[in-house]
XYZ file of C-alpha atoms in Angstrom:
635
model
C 4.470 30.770 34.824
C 4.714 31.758 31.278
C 1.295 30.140 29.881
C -0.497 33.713 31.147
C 0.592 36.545 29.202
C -0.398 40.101 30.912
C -2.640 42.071 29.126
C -4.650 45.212 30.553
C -7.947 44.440 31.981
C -9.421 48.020 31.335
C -11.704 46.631 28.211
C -13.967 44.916 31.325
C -16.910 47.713 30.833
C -19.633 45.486 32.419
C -17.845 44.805 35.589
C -17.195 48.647 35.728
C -20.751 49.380 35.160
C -21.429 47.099 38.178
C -19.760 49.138 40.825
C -16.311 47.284 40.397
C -13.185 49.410 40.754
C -10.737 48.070 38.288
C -7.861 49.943 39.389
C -8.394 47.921 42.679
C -8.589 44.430 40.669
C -6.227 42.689 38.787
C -6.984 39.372 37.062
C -7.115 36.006 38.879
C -4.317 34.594 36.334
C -2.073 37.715 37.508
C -2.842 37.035 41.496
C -1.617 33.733 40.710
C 1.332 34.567 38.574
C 2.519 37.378 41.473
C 2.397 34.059 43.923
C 4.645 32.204 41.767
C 6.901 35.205 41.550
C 7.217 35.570 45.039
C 9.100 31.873 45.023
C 11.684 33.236 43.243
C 12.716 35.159 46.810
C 14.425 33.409 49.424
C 11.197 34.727 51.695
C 7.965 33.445 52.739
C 4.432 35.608 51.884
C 2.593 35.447 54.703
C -0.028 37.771 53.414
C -0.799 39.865 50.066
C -2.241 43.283 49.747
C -3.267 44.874 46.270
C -2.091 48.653 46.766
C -3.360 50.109 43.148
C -3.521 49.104 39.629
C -2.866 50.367 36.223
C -5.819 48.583 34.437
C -4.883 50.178 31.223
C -1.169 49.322 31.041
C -1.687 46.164 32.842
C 1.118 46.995 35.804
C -0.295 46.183 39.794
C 1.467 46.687 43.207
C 0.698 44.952 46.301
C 2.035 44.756 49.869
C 3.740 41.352 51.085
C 4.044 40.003 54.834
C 6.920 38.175 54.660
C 9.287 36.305 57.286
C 11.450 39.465 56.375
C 8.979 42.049 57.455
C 7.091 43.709 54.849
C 7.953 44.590 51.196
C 6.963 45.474 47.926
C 5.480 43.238 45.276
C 5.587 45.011 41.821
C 4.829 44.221 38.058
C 6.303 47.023 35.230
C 3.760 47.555 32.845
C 6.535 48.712 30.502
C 8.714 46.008 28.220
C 10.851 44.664 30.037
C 13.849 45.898 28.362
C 12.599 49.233 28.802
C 11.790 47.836 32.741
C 15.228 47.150 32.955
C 16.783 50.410 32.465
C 14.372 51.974 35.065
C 15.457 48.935 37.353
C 19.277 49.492 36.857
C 18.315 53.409 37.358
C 17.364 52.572 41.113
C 20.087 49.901 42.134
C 22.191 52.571 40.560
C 20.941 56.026 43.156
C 20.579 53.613 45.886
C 24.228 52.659 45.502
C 24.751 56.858 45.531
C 22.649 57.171 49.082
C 19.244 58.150 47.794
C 16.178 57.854 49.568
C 14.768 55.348 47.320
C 13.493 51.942 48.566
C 16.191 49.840 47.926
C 15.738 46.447 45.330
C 15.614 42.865 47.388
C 17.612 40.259 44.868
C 16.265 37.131 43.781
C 17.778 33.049 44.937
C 19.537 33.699 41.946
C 21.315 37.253 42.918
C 19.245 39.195 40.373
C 17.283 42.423 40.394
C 14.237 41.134 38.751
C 12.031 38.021 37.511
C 10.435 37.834 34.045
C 6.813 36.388 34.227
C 3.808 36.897 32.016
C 5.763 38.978 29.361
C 6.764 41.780 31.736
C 9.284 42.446 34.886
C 8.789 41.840 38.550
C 10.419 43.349 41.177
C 10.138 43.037 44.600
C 11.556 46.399 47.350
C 11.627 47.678 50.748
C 8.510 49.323 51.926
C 8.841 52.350 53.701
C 5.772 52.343 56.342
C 6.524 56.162 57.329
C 5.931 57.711 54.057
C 3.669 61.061 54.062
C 2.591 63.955 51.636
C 3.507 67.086 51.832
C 1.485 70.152 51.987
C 0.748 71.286 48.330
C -0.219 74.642 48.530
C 1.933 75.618 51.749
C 5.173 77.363 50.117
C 7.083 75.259 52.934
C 5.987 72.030 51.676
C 6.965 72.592 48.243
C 10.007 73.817 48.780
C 11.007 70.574 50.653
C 9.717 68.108 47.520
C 11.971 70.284 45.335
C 14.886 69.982 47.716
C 14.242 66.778 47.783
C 13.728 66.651 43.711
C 17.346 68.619 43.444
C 19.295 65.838 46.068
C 17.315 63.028 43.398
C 19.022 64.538 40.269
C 21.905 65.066 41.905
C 22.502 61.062 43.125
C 21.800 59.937 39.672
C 24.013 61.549 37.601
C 26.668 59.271 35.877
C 24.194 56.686 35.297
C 25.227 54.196 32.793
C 22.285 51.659 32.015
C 22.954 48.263 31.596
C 23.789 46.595 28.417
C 20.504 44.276 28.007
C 18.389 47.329 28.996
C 16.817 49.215 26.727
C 17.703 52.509 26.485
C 15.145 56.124 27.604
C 16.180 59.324 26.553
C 14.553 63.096 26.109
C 17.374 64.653 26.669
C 17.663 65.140 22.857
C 13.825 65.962 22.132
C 13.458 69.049 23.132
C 12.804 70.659 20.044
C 11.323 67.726 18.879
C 8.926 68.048 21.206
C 8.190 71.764 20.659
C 7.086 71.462 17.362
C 5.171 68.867 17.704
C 2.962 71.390 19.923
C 3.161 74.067 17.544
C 2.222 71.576 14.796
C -1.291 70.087 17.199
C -2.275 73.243 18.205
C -2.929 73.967 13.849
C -4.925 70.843 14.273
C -6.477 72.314 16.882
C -7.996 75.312 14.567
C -8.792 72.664 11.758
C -11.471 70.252 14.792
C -12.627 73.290 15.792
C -13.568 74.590 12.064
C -14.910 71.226 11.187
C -17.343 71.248 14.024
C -18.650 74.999 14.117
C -22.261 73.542 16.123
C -20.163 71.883 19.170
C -20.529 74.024 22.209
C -16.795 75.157 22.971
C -15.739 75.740 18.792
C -16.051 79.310 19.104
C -13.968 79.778 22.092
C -11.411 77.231 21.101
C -11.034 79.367 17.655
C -10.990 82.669 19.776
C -7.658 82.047 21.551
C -6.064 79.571 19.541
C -4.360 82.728 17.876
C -2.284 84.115 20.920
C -1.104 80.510 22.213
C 0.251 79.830 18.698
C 2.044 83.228 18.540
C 3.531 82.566 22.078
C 4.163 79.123 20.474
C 6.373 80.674 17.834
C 7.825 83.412 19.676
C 9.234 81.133 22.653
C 10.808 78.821 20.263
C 12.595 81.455 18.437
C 14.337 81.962 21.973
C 14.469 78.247 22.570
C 16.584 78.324 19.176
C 18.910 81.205 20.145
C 19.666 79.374 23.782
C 22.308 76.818 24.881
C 20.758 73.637 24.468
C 22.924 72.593 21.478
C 25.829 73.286 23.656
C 24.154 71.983 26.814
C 23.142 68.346 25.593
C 26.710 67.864 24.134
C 27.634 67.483 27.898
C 25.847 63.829 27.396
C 23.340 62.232 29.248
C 25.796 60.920 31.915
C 26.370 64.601 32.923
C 22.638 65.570 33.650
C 21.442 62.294 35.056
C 18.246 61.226 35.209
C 14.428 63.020 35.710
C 11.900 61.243 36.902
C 9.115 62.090 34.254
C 6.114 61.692 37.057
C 7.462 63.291 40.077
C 4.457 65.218 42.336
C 3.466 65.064 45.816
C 2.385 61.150 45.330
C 5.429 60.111 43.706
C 8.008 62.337 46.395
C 6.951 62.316 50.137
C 8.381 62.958 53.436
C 9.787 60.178 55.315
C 12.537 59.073 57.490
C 16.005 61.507 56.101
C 13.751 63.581 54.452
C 12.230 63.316 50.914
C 11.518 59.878 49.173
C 11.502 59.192 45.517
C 9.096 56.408 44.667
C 7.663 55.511 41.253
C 10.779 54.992 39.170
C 8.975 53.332 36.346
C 9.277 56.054 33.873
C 13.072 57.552 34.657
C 14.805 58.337 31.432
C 17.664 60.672 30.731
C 16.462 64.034 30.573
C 17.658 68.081 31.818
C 16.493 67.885 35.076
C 14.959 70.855 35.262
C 11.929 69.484 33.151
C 10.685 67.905 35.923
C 10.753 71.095 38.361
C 8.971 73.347 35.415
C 6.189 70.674 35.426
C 5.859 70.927 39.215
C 5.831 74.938 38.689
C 3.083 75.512 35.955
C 0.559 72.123 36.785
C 0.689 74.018 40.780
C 0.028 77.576 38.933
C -2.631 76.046 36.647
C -4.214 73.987 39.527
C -3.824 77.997 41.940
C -5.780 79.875 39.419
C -2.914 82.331 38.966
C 0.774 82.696 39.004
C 3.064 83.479 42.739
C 6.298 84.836 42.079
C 7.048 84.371 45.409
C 6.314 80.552 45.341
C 8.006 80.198 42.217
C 11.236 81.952 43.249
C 10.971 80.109 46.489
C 10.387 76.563 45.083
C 13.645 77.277 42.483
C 15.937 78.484 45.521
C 14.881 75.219 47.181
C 16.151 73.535 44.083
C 18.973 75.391 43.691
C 20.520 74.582 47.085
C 20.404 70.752 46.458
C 21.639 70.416 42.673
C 23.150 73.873 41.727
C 21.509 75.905 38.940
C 24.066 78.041 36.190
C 22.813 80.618 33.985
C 22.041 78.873 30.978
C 20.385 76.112 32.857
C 17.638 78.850 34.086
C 17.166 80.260 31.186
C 16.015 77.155 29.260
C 13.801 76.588 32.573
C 12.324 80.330 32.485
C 11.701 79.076 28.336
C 9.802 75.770 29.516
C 7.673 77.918 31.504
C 6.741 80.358 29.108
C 6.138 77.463 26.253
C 2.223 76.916 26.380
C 2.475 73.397 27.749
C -0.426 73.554 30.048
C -2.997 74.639 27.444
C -1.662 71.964 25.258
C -1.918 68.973 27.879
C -5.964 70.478 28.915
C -6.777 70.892 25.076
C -5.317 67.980 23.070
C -8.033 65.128 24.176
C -10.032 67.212 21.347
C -8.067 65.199 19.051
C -9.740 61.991 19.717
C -12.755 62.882 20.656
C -14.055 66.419 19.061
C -17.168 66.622 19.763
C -18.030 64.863 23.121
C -14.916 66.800 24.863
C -15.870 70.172 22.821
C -19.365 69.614 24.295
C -18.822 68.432 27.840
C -15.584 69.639 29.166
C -13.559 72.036 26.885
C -15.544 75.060 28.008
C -14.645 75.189 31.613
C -11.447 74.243 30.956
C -10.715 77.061 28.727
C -11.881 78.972 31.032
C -9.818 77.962 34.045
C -7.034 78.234 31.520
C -7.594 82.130 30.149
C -7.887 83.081 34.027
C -4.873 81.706 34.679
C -2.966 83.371 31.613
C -3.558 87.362 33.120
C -1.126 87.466 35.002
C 1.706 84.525 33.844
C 3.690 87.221 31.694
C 3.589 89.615 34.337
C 5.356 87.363 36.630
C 7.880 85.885 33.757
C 9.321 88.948 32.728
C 9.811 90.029 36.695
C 11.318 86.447 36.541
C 13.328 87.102 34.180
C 15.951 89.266 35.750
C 17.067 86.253 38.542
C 18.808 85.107 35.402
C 21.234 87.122 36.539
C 21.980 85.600 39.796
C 23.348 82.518 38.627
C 26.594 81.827 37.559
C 27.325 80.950 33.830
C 28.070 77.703 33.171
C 31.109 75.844 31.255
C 30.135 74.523 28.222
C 33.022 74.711 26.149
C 34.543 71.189 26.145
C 32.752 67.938 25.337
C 32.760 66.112 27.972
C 30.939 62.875 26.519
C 30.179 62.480 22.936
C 26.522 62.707 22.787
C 24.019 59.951 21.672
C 20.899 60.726 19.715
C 17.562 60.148 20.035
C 16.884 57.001 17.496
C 19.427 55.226 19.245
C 17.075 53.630 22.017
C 14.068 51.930 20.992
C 10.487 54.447 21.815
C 8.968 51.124 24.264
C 5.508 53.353 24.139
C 5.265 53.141 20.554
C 5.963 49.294 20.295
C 9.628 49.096 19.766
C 9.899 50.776 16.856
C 13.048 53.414 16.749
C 12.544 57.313 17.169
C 13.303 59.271 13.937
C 15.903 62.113 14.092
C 19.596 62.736 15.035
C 22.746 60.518 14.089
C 23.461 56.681 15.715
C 25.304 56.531 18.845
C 28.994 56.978 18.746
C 31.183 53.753 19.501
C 34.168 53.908 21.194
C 37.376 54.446 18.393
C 39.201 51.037 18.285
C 41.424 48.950 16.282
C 38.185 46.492 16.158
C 35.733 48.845 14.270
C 38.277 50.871 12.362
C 37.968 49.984 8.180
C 41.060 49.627 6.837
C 42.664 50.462 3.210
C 45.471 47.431 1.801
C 47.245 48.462 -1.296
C 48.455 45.554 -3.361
C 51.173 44.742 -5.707
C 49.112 46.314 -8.341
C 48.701 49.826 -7.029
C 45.093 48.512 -6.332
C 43.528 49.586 -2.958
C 40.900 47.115 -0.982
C 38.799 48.347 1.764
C 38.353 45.267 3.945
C 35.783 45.581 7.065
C 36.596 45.618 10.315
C 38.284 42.296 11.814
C 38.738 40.979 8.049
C 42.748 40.856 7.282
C 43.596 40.526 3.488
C 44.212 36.708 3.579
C 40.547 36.650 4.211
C 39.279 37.024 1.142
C 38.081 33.737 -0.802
C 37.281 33.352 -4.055
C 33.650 31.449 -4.350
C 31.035 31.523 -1.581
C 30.567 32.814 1.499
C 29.198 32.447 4.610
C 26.850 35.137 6.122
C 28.264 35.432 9.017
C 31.994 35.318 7.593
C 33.713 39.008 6.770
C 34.609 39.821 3.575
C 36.120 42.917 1.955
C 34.442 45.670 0.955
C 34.975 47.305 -2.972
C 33.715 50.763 -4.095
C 31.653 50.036 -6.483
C 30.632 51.954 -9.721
C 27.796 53.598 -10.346
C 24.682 51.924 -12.094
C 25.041 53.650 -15.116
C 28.436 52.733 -15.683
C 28.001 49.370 -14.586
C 24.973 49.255 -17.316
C 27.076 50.643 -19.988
C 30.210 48.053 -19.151
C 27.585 45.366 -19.369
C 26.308 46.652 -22.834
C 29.592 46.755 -24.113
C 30.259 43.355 -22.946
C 26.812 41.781 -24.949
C 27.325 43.837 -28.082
C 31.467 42.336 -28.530
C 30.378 38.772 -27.667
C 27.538 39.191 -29.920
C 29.764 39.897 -32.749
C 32.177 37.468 -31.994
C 29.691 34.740 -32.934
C 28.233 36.685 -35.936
C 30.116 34.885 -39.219
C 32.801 37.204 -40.630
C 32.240 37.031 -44.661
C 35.143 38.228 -46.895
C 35.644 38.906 -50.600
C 37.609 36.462 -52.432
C 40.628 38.737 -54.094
C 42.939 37.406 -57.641
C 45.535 39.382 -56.302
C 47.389 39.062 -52.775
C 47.295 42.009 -51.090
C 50.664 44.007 -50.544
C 50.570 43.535 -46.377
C 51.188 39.875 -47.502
C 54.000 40.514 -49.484
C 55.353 42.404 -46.621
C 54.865 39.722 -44.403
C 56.522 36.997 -46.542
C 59.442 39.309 -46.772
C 60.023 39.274 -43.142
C 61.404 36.012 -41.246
C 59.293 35.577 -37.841
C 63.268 35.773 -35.886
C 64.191 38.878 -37.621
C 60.463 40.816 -37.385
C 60.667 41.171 -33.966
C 64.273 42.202 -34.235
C 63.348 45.039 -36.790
C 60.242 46.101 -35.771
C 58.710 47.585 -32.437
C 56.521 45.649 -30.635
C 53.387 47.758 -31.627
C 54.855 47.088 -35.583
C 55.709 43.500 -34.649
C 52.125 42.842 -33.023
C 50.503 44.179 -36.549
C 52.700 42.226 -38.766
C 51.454 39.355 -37.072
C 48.083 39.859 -37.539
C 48.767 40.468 -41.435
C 50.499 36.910 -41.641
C 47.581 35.274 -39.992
C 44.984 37.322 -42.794
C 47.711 35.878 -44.912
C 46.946 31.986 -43.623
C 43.381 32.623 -44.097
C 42.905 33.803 -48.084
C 45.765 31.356 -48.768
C 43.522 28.548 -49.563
C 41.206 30.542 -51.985
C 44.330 31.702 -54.038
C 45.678 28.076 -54.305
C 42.145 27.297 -55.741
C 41.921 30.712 -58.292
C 45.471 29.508 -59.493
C 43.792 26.178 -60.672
C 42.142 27.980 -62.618
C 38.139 27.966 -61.247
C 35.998 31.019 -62.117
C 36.383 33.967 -59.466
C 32.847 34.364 -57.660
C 32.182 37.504 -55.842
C 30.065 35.276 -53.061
C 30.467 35.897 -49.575
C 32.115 33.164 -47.970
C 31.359 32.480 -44.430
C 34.369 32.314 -41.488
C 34.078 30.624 -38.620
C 33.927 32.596 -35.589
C 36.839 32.992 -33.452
C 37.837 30.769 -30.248
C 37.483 33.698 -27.042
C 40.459 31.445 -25.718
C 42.605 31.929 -28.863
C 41.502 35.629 -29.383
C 43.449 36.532 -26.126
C 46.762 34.374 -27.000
C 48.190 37.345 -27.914
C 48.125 39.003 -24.092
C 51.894 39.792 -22.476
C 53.032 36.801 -20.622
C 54.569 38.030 -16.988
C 58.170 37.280 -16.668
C 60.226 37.537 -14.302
C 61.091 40.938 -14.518
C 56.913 41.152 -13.321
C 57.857 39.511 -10.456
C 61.082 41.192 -9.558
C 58.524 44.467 -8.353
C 56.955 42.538 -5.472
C 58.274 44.021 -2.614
C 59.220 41.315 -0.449
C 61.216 38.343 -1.152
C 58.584 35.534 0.285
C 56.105 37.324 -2.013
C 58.561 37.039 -5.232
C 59.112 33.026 -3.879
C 55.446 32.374 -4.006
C 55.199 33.942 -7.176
C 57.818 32.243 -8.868
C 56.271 28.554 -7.598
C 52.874 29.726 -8.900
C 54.416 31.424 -12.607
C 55.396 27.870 -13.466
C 52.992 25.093 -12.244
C 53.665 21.693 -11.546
C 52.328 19.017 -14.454
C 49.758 17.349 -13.282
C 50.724 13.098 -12.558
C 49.305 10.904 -15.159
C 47.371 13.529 -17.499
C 48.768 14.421 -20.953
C 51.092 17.283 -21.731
C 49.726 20.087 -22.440
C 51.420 22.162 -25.708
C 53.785 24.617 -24.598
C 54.749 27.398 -27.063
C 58.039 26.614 -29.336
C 61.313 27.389 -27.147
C 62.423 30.020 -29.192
C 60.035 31.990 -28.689
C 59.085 31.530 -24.515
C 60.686 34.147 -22.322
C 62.522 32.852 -19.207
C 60.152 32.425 -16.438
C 56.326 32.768 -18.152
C 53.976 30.443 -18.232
C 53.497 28.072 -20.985
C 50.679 29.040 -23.465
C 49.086 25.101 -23.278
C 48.657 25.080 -19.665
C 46.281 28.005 -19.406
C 44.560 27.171 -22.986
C 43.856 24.142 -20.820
C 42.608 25.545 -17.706
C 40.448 27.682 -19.803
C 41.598 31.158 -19.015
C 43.988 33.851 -20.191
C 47.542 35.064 -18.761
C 46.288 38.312 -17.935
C 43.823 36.999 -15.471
C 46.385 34.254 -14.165
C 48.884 36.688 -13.815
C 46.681 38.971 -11.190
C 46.010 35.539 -9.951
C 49.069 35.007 -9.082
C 49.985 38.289 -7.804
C 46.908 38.502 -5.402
C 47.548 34.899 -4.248
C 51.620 36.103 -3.643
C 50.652 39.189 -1.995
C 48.373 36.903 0.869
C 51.011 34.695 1.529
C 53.559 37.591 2.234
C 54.076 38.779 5.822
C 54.478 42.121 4.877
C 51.390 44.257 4.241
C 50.912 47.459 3.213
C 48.343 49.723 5.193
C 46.431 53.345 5.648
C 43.911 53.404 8.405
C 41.436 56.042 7.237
């Protein structure tokens, strides 16, 4: 069932030439695959009828005889997550009490079969089904009944979760401009080919449809739709993109919606203006009278408020019509500016004389509606990139924000303040004991840190290259005869009673002039031996990194003391003084006299390679997991 993967047939130009009809053909691989299909049904075909085909898209529906009576055999054209949302769309009215042929579900209980790369699905068939009269006011007014009682069952319409999701409810504008922006194209075909039959006429009223371009959407932008589409797309429901007198006819109840292919969420009233201005275009001229009777129609099955009619009355007035006739010159200038654009333009002009005359007497029904509420938010709105365009291959639709998820402890990023006054954002689901030091899984949470900006991170990295750098650069001194007075000073001062006397800032440089002290010590022992003094630079060997940082503060327990909870000062404490590891050599701890109650020895981390400062937020990060108590702010 899979090996065949459906593809339109519309690229079979000698068979057309023949006589053949393709959009009464499909493929022998898809007759075959729509047999297979139909096992999927607890039913038995007795018979198969092709009804019409889309050779283009590569979608068929035929007519089954089955031990059930007859139903409908049909393949989506669409993908079929797209498929699916149209599919859940119909269950979903049917449920409501729409006149829409119901779905039939598979051995398996579900609504549709995947075969060939697209989605089957198999409905009643309704045998009574008839058109209504086109022209005859009558008959319109009972498809737009009929299209009101539609929009009405399928409002509150949420699509499945595996469906992919169809919405213009946002693209309005969008949509507007993109008009505005084809009709300039329009003026630059028609310049490039001055010799093709209908350039000068295209160039001779390109003018006023761009100005009533412009002008309409100034009142498009000064209307509610902002305030309108914040309702959501639940609220307005669904339009049915295609609906006419093929896709809407008379049968048992009343009107029947058929052709749900292309539903997406949309203000109704789109499709009623398209059912307006294609039945002016195809009259020659505008009715009032069938207009205003076609809207009442409407009006009585899904209720109309003020702002809802004027954004129809805009929709009207927006060229659309000369946009649809007119933008095949795109693709093929001079064949369609040769052959058909005349007589179109025409048709098109004629119509135009009296369409103002008619929409300003329009107009003033505005006030016959009742204004509508449109103060609260009902539903938080989605945009427009959040579905995937199916037409345009998946990709996403540019334009508005991502789709608001519902507020919950699960998505909500949280800010943990530790011991240190130091703040961690950590993603949602990730708790603090989380973090690891080392690597990661991709699929395993980890907290999230602000990070600097590249420039400072450059300049911290700089800094970083240019001290290490000049650690291992030699350091080259001057041999003195005399010892220089700091040394004098230190000599003077035992190491018990310096620290006594002096402040620790004091303390910390009298240290540093006994070790200068250490170092010249064995060139004065040599100059008192009497050897020559040489002014030669004598090399020193660099300094240990590990021995540089000796001199950092040792936490005590005073540092632990400001944990805030007693199981974090217990883990502390166990971690501030290590165990010795069983059968290794002692490491050299600092002299007794001078180790504070409850630091760390000095060997122990000159062993392990690292310095107390870094051990110490070591061990306060590590204390701070293991308490139960945790600080929070949720942003």
């Amino acid at each position: 069932m899979e090996q065949y993967q459906i593809v339109p047939w519309d690229d079979m130009v000698a068979e057309e030439s023949s006589g053949l009809n393709l959009e009464q053909y499909v493929p022998p691989e898809l007759e075959k695959l729509a047999y297979l299909v139909c096992k999927s049904y607890n039913m038995d075909v007795r018979g198969m009828t092709l009804i019409t085909s889309k050779p283009d898209k590569g979608g068929a529906i035929w007519r089954i005889d089955t031990n059930h009576g007859t139903r409908s055999l049909k393949v989506l054209h669409r993908t079929p997550a797209r498929s699916l949302f149209s599919v859940g769309a119909q269950e979903y009215v049917v449920k409501q009490g729409a006149r829409v042929p119901g779905i039939i579900l598979t051995k398996d209980g579900k609504n549709s079969v995947v075969a060939g790369g697209k989605l089957w699905i198999v409905t009643d068939w309704i045998d009574t089904l008839t058109p209504v009269a086109k022209i005859d006011l009558e008959g319109a007014q009972t498809l737009c009944h009929g299209l009101g009682e539609f929009h009405k069952w399928s409002k509150g319409y949420v699509p499945p979760l595996e469906a992919g999701k169809s919405t213009r409810i946002f693209k309005w504008e969008s949509q507007y401009q993109k008009i505005m922006t084809k009709i300039g194209w329009f003026r630059h075909i028609a310049k490039a080919y001055p010799d093709a039959a209908a350039s000068p006429q295209l160039l001779s009223v390109l003018d006023t449809f761009e100005n009533q371009a412009k002008e309409i959407f100034t009142k498009f932008q000064e209307s509610s739709y902002q305030k309108m589409i914040r309702k959501g797309e639940p609220h307005w429901g669904l339009a049915h993109q295609d609906y006419g007198w093929s896709n809407g006819q008379m049968g048992p109840g009343g009107i029947w919606v058929i052709d749900l292919d292309g539903v997406a969420f949309d203000l109704p009233i789109r499709d009623l203006r398209k059912i307006i201005t294609s039945t002016m275009d195809d009259m020659g001229a505008w009715d009032l009278a069938w207009i205003r009777g076609v809207i009442d129609a409407y009006h009585r099955a899904n209720p109309l408020d003020r702002e809802t009619f004027e954004l129809l009355w805009i929709d009207m007035a927006f060229p659309n019509e000369f946009y649809k006739h007119v933008k095949e010159v795109v693709f093929r200038p001079v064949e369609f500016m040769d052959t058909e654009l005349g007589p179109i333009l025409d048709r098109v002009i004629a119509t135009e004389t009296n369409k103002w005359e008619v929409l300003r007497e329009l107009e003033k029904d505005k006030a016959k509606y009742p204004e509508g509420d449109y103060t609260e938010i009902v539903t938080a709105p989605s945009q427009p990139y959040t579905y995937r365009d199916y037409a345009k291959k998946g990709r996403r639709v540019e334009g508005g924000r991502p789709l608001e998820r519902t507020r919950s402890e699960s998505n909500i990023i949280r800010l943990v303040v530790g011991p240190d006054g130091k703040g961690i954002l950590l993603k949602p689901g990730a708790e603090p004991g989380d973090f690891r030091k080392g690597k990661r899984s991709k699929g395993e949470t980890e907290p999230v840190y602000n990070k600097p900006s590249k420039k400072l991170r450059d300049e911290k990295k700089g800094r970083r290259k240019q001290k290490k750098r000049k650690s291992e650069e030699p350091v080259y001194y001057l041999p003195l005869d005399v010892k220089p007075k700091k040394e004098k000073a230190a000599k003077a001062l035992k190491p018990g009673k310096a620290a006594k006397a002096l402040k620790p800032g004091k303390a910390a440089k009298a240290g540093k002039a006994a070790k200068a002290v250490k170092a010249l010590k064995p060139v004065s022992e040599k100059l008192a031996k009497g050897k020559k003094s040489s002014k030669a630079l004598v090399p020193q060997a660099p300094k240990d990194d590990r021995i540089s940082r000796s001199h950092v503060k040792r936490p005590t327990e005073e540092d632990i003391r400001r944990l805030r909870t007693e199981p974090a000062r217990r883990a502390a404490r166990k971690l501030m003084v290590p165990e010795k590891p069983a059968g290794k050599k002692k490491s050299v701890q600092a002299p007794s006299s001078k180790k504070k109650k409850g630091a760390i020895g000095k060997g122990t981390f000159a062993a392990q390679r690292t310095s107390y400062k870094k051990a110490k937020v070591k061990a306060y990060i590590l204390a701070y997991r293991r308490s139960e108590v945790l600080r929070e702010s949720k942003p």
